[in-house]
mmCIF file with all atom_site columns, C-alpha atoms in Angstrom:
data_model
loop_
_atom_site.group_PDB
_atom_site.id
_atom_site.type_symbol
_atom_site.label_atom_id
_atom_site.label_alt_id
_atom_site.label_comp_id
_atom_site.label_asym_id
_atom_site.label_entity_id
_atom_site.label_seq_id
_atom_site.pdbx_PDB_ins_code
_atom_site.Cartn_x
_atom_site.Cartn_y
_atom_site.Cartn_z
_atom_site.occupancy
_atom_site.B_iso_or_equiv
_atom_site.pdbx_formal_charge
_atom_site.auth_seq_id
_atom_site.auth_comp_id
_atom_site.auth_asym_id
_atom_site.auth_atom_id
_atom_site.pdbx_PDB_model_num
ATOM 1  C CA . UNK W 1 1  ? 171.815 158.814 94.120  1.00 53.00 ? 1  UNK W CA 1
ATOM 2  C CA . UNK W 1 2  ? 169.751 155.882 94.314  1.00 52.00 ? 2  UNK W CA 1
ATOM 3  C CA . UNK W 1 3  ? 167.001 155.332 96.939  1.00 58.00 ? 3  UNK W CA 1
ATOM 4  C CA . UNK W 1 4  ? 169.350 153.366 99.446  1.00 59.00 ? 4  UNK W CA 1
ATOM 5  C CA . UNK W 1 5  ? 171.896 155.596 98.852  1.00 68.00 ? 5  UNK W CA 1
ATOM 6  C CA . UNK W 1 6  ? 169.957 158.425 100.600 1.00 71.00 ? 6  UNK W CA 1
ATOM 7  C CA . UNK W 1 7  ? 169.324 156.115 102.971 1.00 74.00 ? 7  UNK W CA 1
ATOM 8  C CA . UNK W 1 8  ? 171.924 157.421 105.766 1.00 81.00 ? 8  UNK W CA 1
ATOM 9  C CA . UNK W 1 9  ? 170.763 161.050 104.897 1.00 86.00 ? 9  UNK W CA 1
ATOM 10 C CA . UNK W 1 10 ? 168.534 162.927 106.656 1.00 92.00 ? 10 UNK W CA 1
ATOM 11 C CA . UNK W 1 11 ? 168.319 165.918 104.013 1.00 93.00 ? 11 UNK W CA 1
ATOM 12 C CA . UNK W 1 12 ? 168.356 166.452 100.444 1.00 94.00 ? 12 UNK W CA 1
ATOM 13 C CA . UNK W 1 13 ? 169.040 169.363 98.563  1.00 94.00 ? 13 UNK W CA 1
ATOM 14 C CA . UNK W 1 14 ? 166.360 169.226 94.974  1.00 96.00 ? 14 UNK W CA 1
ATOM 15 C CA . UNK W 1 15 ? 167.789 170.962 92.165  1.00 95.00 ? 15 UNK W CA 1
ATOM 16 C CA . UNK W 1 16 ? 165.557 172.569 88.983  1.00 95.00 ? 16 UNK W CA 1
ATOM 17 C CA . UNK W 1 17 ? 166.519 169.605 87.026  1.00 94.00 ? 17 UNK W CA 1
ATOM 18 C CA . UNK W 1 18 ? 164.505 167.092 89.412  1.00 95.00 ? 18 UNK W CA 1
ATOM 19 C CA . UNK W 1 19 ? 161.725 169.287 89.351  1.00 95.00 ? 19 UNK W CA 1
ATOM 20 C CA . UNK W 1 20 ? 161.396 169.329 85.650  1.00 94.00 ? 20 UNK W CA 1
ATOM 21 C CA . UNK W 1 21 ? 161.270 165.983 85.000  1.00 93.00 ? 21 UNK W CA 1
ATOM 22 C CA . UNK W 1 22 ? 158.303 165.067 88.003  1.00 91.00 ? 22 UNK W CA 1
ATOM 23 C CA . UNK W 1 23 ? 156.271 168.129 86.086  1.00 90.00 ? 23 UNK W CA 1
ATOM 24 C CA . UNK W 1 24 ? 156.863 168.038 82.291  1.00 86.00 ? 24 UNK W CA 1
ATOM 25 C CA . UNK W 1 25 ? 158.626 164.696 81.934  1.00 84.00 ? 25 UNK W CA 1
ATOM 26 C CA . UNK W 1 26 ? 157.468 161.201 81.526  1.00 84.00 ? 26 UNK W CA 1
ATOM 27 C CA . UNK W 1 27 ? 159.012 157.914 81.833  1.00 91.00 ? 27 UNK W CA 1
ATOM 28 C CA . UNK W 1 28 ? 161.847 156.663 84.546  1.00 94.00 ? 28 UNK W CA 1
ATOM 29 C CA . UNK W 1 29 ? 163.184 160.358 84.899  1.00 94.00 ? 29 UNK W CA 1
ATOM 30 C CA . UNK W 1 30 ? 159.830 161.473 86.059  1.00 95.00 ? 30 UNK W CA 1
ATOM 31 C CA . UNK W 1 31 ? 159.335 158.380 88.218  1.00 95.00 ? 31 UNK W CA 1
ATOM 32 C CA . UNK W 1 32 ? 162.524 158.835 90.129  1.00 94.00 ? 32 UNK W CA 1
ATOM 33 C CA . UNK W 1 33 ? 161.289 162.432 90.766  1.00 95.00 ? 33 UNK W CA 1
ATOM 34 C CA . UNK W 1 34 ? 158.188 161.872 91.678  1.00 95.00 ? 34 UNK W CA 1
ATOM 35 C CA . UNK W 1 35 ? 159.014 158.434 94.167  1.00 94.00 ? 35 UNK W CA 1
ATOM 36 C CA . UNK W 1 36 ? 162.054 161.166 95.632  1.00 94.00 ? 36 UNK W CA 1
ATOM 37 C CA . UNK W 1 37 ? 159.036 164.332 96.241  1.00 96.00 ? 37 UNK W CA 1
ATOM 38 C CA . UNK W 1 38 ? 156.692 160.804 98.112  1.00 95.00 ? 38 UNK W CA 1
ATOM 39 C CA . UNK W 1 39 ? 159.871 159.450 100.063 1.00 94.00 ? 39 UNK W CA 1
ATOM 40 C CA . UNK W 1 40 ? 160.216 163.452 101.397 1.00 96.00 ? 40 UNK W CA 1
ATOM 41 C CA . UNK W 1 41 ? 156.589 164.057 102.171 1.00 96.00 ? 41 UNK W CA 1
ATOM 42 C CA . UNK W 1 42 ? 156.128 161.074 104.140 1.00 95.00 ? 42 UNK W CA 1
ATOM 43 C CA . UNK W 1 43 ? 159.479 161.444 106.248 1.00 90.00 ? 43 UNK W CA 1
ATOM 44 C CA . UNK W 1 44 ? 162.073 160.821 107.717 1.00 92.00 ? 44 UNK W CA 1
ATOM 45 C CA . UNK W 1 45 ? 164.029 162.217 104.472 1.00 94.00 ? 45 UNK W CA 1
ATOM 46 C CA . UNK W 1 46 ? 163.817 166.243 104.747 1.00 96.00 ? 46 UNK W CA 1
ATOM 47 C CA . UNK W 1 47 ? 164.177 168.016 100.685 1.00 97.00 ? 47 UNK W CA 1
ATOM 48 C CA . UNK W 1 48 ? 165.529 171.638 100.821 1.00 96.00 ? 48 UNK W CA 1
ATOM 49 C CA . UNK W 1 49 ? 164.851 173.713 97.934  1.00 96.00 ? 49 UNK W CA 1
ATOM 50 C CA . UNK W 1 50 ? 166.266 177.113 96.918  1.00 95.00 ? 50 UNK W CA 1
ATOM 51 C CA . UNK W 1 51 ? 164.063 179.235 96.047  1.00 95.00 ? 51 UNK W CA 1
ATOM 52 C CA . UNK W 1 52 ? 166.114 180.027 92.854  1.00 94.00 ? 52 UNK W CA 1
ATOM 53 C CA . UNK W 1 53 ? 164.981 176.519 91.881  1.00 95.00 ? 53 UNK W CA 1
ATOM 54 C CA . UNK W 1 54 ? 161.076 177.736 92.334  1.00 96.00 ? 54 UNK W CA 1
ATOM 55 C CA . UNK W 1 55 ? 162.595 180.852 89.613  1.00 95.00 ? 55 UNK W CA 1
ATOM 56 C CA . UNK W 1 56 ? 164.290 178.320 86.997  1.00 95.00 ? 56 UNK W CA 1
ATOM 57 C CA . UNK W 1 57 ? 161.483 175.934 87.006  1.00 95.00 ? 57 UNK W CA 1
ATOM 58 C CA . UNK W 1 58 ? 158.875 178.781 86.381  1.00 95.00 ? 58 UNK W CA 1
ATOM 59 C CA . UNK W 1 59 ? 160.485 180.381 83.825  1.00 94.00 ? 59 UNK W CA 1
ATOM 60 C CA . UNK W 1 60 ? 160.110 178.003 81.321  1.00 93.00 ? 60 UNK W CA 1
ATOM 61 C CA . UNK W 1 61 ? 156.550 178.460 80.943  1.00 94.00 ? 61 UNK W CA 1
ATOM 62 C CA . UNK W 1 62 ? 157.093 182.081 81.529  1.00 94.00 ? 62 UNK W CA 1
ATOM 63 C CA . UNK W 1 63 ? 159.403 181.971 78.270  1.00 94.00 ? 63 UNK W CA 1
ATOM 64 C CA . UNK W 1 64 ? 156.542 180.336 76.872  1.00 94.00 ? 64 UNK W CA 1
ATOM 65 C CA . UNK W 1 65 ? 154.006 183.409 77.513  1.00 96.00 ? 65 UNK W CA 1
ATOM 66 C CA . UNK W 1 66 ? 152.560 181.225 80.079  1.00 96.00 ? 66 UNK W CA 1
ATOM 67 C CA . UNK W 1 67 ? 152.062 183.281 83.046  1.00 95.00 ? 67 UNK W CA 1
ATOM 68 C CA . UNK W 1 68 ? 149.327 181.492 84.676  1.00 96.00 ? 68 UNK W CA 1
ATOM 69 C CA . UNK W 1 69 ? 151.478 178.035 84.615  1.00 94.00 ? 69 UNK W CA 1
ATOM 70 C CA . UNK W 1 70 ? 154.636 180.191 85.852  1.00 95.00 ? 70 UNK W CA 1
ATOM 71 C CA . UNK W 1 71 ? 152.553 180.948 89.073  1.00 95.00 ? 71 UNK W CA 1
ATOM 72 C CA . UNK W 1 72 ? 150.821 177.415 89.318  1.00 94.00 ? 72 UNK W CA 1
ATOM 73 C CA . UNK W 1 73 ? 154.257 175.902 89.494  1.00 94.00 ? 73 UNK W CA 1
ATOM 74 C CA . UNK W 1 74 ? 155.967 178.666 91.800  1.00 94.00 ? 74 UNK W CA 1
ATOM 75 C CA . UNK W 1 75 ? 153.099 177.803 94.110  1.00 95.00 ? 75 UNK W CA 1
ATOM 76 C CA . UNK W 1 76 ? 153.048 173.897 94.132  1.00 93.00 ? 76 UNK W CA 1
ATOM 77 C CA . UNK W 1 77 ? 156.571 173.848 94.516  1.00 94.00 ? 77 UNK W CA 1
ATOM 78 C CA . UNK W 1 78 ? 156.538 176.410 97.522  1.00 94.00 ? 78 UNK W CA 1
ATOM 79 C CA . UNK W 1 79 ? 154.611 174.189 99.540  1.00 94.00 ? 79 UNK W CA 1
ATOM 80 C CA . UNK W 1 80 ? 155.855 170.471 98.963  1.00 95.00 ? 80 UNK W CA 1
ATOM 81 C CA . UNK W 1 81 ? 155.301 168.503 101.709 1.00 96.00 ? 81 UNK W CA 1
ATOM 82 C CA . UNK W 1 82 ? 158.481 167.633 103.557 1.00 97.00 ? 82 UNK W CA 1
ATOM 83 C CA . UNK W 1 83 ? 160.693 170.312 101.929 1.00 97.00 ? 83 UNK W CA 1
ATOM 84 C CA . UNK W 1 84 ? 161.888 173.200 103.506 1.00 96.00 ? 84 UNK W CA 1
ATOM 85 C CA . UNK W 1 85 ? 161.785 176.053 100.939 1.00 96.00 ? 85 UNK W CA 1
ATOM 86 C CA . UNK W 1 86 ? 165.435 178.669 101.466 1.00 94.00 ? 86 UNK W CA 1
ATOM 87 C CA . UNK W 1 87 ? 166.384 181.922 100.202 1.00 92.00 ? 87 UNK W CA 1
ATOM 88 C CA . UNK W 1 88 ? 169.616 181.078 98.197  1.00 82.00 ? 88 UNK W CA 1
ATOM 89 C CA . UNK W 1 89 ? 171.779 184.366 99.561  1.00 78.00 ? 89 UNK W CA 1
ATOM 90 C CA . UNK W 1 90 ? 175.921 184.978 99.685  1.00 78.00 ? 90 UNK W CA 1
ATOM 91 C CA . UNK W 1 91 ? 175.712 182.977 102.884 1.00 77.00 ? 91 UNK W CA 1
ATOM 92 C CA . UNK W 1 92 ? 174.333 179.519 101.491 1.00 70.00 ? 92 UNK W CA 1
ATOM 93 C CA . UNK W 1 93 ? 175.903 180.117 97.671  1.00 66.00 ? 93 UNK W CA 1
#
């Protein structure tokens, strides 16, 4: 969804996938991401985030034997501005 198209929204829901490309992609992927996180942070668009996103995103460096980046990137992403970070339970699945 394009930029105006979240314009009658007032939430979001951010997938892994988004969150992949604004921290180990490049080019318009990235770009998207990253302009989406700024347009959330700054209001009135709200981003809700599992916190089985946080789990996928992290465990490609864990895979990697990267521990310390696992952690650096459960932690940035548990405290973007303008996103409200959920448990994903039997109730919201």
């Amino acid at each position: 969804m394009t930029g105006s198209g979240l314009a009658r929204h007032r939430r979001a829901g951010i997938d892994s996938n988004v969150l992949i490309y604004l921290l180990e992609g490049s080019g318009a992927q990235a770009e998207a991401a990253g302009a989406l996180l700024d347009r959330m942070a700054v209001g009135p668009l709200e981003g809700v985030l599992a916190t089985l996103a946080i789990a996928e995103v992290a465990s490609g460096p864990a895979r990697e034997g990267d521990g310390a980046m696992a952690e650096r990137y459960a932690e940035e992403l548990s405290t973007l501005e303008g996103v409200t970070v959920v448990p994903l339970d039997r109730d919201i699945a």
